[in-house]
Coordinates of C-alpha atoms and ligand atoms in Angstrom, one line a residue:
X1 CA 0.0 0.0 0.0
X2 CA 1.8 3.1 -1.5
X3 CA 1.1 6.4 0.5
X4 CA 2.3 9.5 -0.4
X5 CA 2.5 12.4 2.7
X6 CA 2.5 16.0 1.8
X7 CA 4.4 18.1 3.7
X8 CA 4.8 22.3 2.7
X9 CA 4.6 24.5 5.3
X10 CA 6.6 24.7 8.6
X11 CA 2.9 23.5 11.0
X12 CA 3.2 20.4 8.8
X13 CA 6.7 19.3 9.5
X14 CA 5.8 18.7 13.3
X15 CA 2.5 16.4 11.9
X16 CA 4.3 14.4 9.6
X17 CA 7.3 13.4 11.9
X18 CA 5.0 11.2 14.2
X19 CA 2.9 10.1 10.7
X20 CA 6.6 8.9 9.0
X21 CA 7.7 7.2 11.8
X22 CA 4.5 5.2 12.3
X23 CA 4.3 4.2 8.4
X24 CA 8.1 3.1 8.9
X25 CA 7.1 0.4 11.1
X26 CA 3.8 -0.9 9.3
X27 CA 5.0 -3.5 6.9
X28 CA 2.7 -3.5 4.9
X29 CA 3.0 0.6 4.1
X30 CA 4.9 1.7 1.2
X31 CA 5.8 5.9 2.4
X32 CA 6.6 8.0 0.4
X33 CA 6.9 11.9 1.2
X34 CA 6.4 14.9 -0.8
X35 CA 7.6 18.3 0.1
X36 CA 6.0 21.2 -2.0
X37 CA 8.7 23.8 -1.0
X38 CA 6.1 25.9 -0.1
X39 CA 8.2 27.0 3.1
X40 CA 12.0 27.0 1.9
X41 CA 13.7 29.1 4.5
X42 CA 16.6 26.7 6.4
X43 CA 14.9 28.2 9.3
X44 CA 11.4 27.5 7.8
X45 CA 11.9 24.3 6.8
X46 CA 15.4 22.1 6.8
X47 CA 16.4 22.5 10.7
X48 CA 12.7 21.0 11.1
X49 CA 13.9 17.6 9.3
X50 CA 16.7 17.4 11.0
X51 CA 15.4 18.2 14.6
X52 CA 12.7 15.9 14.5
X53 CA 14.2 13.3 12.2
X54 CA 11.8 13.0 9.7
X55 CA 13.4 11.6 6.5
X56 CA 14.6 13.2 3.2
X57 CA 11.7 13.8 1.1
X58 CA 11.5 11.5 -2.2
X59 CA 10.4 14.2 -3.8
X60 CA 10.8 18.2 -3.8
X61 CA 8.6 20.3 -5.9
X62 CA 10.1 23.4 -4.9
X63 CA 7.2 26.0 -5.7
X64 CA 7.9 28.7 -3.3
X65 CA 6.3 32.1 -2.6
X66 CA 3.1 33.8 -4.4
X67 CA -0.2 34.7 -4.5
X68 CA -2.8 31.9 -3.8
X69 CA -3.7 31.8 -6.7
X70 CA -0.1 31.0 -8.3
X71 CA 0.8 29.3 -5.2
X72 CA -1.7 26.7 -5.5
X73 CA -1.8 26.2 -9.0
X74 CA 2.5 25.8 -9.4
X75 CA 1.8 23.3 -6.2
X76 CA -0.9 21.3 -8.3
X77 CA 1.2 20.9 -11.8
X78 CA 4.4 20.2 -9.7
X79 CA 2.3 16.9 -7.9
X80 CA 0.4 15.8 -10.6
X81 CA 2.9 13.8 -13.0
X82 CA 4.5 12.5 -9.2
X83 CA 0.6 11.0 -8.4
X84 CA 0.7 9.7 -12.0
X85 CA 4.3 8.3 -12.2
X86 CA 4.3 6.9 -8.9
X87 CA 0.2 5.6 -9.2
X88 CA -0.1 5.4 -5.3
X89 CA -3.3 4.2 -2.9
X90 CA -3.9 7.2 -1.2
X91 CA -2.1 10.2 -1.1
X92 CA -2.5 12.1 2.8
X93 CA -2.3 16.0 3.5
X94 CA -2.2 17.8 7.0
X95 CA -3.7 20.8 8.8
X96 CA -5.2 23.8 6.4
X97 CA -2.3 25.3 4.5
X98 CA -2.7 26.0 0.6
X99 CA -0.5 22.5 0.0
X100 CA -2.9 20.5 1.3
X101 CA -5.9 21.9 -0.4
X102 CA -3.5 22.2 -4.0
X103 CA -2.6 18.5 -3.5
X104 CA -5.7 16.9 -2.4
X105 CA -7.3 18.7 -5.4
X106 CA -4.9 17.0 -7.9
X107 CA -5.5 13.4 -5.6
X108 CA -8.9 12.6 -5.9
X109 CA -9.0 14.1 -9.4
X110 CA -6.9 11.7 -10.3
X111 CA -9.1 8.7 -8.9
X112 CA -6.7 9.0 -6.1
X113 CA -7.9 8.0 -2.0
X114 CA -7.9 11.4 0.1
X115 CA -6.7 11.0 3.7
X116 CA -6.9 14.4 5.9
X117 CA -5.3 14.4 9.0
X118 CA -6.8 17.4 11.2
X119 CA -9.6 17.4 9.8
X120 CA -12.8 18.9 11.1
X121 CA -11.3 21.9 12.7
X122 CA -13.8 25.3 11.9
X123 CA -13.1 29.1 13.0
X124 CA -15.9 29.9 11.2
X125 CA -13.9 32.9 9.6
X126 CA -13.8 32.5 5.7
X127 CA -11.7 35.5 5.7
X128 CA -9.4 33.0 6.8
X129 CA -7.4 31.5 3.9
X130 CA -6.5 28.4 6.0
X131 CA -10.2 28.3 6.9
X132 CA -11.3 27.7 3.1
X133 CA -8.6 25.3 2.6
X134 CA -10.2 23.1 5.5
X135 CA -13.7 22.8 4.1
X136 CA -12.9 22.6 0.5
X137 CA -10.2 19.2 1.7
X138 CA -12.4 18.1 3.9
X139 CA -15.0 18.0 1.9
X140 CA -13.3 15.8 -0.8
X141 CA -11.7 14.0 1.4
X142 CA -12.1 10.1 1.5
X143 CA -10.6 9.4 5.4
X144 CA -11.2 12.2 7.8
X145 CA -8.9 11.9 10.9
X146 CA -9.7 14.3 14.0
X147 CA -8.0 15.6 16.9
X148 CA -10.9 16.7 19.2
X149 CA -14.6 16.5 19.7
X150 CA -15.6 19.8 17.9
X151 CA -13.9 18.5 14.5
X152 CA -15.9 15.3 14.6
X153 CA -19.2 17.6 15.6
X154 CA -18.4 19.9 12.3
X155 CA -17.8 17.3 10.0
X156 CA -21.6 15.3 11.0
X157 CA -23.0 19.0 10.4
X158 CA -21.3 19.4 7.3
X159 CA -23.5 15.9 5.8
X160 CA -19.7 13.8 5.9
X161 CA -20.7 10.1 6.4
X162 CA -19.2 9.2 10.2
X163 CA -18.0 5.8 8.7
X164 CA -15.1 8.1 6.9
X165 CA -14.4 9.8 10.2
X166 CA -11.7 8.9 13.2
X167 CA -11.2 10.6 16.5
X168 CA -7.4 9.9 16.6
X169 CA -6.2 12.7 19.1
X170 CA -3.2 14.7 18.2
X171 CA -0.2 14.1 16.0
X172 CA 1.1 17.9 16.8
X173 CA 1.4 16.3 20.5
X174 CA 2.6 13.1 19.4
X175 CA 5.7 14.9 18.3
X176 CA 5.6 17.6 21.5
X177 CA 6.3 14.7 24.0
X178 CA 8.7 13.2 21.9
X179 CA 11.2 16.0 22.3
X180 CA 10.0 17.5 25.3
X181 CA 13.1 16.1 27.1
X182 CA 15.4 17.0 24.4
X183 CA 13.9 20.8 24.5
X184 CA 14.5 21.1 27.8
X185 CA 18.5 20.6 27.1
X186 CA 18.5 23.5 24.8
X187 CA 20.2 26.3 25.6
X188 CA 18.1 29.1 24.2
X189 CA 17.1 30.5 27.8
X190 CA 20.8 31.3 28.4
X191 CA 21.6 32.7 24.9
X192 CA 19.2 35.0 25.4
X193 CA 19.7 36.0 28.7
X194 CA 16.8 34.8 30.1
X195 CA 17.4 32.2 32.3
X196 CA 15.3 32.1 35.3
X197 CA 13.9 35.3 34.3
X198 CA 10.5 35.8 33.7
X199 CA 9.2 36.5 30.1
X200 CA 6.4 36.3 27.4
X201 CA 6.9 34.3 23.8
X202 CA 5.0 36.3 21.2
X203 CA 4.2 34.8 17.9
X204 CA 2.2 36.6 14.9
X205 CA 2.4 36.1 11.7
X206 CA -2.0 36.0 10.5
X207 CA -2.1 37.9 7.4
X208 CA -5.1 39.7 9.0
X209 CA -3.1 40.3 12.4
X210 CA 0.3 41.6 10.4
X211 CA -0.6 42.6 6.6
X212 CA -3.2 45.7 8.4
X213 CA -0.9 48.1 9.9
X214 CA -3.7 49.4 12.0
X215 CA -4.8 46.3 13.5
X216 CA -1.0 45.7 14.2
X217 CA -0.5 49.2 15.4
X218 CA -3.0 48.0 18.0
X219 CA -1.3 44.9 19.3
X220 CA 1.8 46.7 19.4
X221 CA -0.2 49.2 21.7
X222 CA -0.7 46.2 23.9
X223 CA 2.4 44.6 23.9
X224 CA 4.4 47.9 25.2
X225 CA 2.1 47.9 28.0
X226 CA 3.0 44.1 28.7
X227 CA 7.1 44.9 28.0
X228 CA 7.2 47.1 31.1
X229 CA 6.6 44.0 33.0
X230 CA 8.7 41.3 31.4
X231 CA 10.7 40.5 28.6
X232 CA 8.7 40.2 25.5
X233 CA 10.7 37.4 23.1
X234 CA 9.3 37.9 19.3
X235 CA 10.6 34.9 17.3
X236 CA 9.4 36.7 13.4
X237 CA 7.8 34.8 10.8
X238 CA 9.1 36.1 7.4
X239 CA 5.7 37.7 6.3
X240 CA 5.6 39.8 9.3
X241 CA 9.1 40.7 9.4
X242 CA 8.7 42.2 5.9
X243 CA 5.5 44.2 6.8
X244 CA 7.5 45.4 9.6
X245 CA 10.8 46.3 8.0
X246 CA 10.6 49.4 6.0
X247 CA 7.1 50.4 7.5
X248 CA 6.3 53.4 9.9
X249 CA 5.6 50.5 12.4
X250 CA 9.3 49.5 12.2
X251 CA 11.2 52.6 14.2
X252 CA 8.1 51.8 17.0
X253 CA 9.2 48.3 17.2
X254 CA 12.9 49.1 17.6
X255 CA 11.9 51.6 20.2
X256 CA 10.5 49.1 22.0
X257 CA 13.6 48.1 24.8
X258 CA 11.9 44.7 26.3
X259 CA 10.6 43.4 22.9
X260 CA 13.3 41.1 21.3
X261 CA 13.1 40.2 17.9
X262 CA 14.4 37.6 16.6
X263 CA 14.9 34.8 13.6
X264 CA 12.4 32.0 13.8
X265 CA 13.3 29.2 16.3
X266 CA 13.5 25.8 15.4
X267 CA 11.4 23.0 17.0
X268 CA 13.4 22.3 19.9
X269 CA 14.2 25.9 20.6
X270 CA 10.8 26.8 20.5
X271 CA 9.8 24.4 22.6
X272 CA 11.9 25.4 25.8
X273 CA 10.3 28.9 25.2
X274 CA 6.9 28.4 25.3
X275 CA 7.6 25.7 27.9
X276 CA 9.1 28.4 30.3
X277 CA 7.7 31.3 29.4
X278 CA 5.3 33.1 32.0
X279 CA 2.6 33.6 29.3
X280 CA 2.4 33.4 25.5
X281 CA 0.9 35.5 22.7
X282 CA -0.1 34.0 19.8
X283 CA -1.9 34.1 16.4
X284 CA -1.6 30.6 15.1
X285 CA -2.9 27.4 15.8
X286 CA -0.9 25.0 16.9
X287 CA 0.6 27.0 19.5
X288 CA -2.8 27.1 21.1
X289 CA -2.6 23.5 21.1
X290 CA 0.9 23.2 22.4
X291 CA 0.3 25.5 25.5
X292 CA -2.9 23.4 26.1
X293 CA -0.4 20.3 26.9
X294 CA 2.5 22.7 28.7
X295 CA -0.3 23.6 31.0
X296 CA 1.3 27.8 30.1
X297 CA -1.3 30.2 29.9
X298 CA -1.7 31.2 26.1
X299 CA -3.7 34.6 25.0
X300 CA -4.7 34.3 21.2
X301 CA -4.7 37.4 19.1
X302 CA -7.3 36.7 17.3
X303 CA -11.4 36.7 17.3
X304 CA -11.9 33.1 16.8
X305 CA -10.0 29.8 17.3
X306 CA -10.9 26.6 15.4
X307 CA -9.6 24.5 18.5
X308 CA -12.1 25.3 20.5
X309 CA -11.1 22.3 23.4
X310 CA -8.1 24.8 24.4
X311 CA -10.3 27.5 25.3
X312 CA -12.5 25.0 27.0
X313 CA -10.2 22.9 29.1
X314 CA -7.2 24.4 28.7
X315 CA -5.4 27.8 29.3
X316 CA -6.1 29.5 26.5
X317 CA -7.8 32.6 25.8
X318 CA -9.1 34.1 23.0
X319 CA -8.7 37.5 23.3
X320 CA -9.5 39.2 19.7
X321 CA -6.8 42.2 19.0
X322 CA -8.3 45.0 21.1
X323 CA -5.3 46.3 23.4
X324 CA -7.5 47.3 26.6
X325 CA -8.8 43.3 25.7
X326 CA -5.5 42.0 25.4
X327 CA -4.4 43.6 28.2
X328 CA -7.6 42.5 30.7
X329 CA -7.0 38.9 29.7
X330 CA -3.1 39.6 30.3
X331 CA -3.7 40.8 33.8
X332 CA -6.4 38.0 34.6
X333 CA -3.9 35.0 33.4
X334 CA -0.9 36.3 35.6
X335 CA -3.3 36.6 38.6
X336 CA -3.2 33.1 38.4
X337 CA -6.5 32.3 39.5
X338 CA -7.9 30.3 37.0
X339 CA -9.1 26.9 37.1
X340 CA -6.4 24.1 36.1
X341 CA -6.1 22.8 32.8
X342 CA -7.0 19.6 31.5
X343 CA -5.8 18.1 29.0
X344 CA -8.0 16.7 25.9
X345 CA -8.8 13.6 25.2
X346 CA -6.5 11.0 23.3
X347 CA -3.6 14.0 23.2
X348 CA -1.3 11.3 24.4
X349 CA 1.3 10.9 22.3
X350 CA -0.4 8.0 20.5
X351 CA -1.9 9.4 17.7
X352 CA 0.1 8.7 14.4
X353 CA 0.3 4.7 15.8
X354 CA -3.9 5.1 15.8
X355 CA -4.2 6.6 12.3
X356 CA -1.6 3.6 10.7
X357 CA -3.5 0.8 12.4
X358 CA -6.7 2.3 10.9
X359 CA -5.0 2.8 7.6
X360 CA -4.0 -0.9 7.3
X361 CA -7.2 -1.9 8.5
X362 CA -9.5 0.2 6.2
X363 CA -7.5 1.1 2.8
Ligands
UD1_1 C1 1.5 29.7 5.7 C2 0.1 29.1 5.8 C3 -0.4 29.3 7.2 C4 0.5 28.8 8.3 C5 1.9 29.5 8.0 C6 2.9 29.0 9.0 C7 -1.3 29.1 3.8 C8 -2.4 29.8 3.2 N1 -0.8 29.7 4.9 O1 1.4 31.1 5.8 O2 -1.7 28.7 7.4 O3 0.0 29.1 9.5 O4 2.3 29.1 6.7 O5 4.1 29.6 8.8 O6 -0.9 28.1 3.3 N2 8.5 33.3 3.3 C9 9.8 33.3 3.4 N3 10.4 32.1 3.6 C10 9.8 30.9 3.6 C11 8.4 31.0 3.4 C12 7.7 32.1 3.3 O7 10.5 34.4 3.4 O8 10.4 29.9 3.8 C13 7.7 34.6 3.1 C14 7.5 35.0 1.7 O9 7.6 36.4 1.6 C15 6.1 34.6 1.4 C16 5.5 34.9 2.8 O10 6.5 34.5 3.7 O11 5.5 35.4 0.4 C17 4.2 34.1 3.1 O12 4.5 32.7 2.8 P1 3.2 31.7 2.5 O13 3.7 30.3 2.4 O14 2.5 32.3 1.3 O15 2.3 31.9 3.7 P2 2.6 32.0 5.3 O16 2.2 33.4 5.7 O17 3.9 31.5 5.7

């Protein structure tokens, strides 16, 4: 049984590790893994591989940057002649980036079997590009596996027959507890001076958080307030760095003393910050879901979440981009006196092992 895994953007390096590994050791699965290039950056992409060990890709299309139109489409003309040379039995995407819409598109057209892992998840934003790519793969989508109870909920709405559906748990979290020991070796604290200092990890990189200068002139209005407490450590996702660099935003950011900018992190790295930080701001998704199992308290700059479980057991809030907000939530999570978090079902580690015993079973 010949599967081909699609990897693209730096969320789906941390998906497929777990996924690899678990195909690896099922006999009777033929991997095979696919990288679109749509992240290309060492720091985007390589140090990922080699952190977490997941295998040279057969295969590197090497599209790039663009618009989404040109993005998608160079990603679908790229994969097609590989789905047709190599004729596999199912070709499997992660999460909601435009590589796993582009090549799910090109698998089932091609008489292909469509397996989405993270499936289900809805903000309910179609602003949000990553929000379009989830209903349009999901809803072409042969195998559905789901991380929590919401996903499962959106899919039976959405008319998907539950036969197709799994509640797996979390492959993200398979791979967190796998290096959580060998994050905590890293140095990163002490290269940047912070060990045993308090601090907040900020990450933002939402095209509707960072491409509006106004809504970003807010949450920088925010985030001064919170650098005269602690240390505000700002590991920059390309996009954002190049909306900041050259804008009027830019000589405000370098003003501010406490928040430290710096190049994106790899896994590990990243891993020992958000572990130790005091609090962290985010806009993306899997962070949410990360700070859920690290039991740190995580404010989301954003309106909506499509993880809804880490509001609802876990620490996170989600507190929109309006800086007396941000900061209201900011004060209430250092008070401390919220409830403890839980963690969600089947976000054990076990995930990828659940969604290869399936695969054999049902394909
Ligand atoms: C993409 C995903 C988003 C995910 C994010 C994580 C889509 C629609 N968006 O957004 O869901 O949360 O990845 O990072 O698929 N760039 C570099 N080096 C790189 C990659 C990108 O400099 O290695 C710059 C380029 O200027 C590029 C811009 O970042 O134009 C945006 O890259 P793109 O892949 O289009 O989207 P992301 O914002 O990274």
């Amino acid at each position: 049984m010949k599967i081909i895994t699609v990897a693209g953007a730096r969320p789906n390096f941390m998906k497929i590790a777990p996924l690899m590994e678990a195909f690896a050791a099922e006999p009777s699965i033929e991997p095979m893994l696919v990288h679109t290039g749509q992240h290309y950056d060492e720091r985007m992409s390589d140090l990922f591989f080699r952190q977490l060990g997941i295998p040279q890709p057969d295969v590197n299309l090497g599209v790039g940057s663009g618009s989404h139109a040109t993005q998608t489409a160079a990603i679908m003309t790229a994969f097609e002649p590989i789905v047709l040379a190599e004729k596999p039995d199912a070709v499997l995407v992660v999460g909601d980036v435009n590589s796993t819409i582009a090549c799910g598109m090109v698998a089932v057209k091609l008489g292909v079997k469509l397996i989405h892992v993270e499936a289900g998840l809805r903000s309910g934003d179609r602003t949000m590009p990553e929000e379009i790519n989830r209903i349009l793969t999901d809803s072409i989508s042969d195998l559905l596996f789901v991380t929590e109870k919401s996903g499962r909920e959106n899919l039976l709405r959405e008319g998907v027959d539950p036969a197709r559906i799994h509640v797996v748990g979390n492959v993200m979290i398979d791979t967190l507890l796998k290096n959580r020991a060998k994050a905590e070796a890293s140095t990163i604290l002490a290269e940047l001076g912070l060990d045993g200092q308090p601090y907040a990890a900020l990450t933002l990189h939402r095209p509707a958080n960072v491409d509006d200068p106004v809504i970003l002139g807010g949450l920088l209005d925010a985030l001064e307030a919170i650098s005269r407490d602690m240390v505000i450590v700002f590991p920059i996702h390309p996009r954002t760095r190049k909306n900041i660099d050259g804008s009027p935003l830019a000589a405000r950011v370098a003003g501010m003393a406490n928040l430290r900018l710096i190049d994106p992190l790899g896994y590990l790295e990243f891993l020992k910050l958000t572990s130790s930080a005091r609090i962290v701001l985010t806009d993306s998704g899997g962070i949410q879901e990360e700070t859920t199992i690290l039991q740190v308290p995580c404010l989301t700059l954003r309106e909506n979440t499509e993880r809804p479980i880490t509001a609802e057991v876990g620490s996170n809030r989600i507190v929109g981009t309006d800086p007396q907000k941000i900061l209201a939530a900011y004060r209430e999570a250092m008070s401390g006196t919220g409830r403890k978090p839980a963690i969600p079902d089947l976000w054990d580690g076990q995930a990828a092992r659940r969604i290869a015993k399936i695969l054999v079973k049902v394909l």
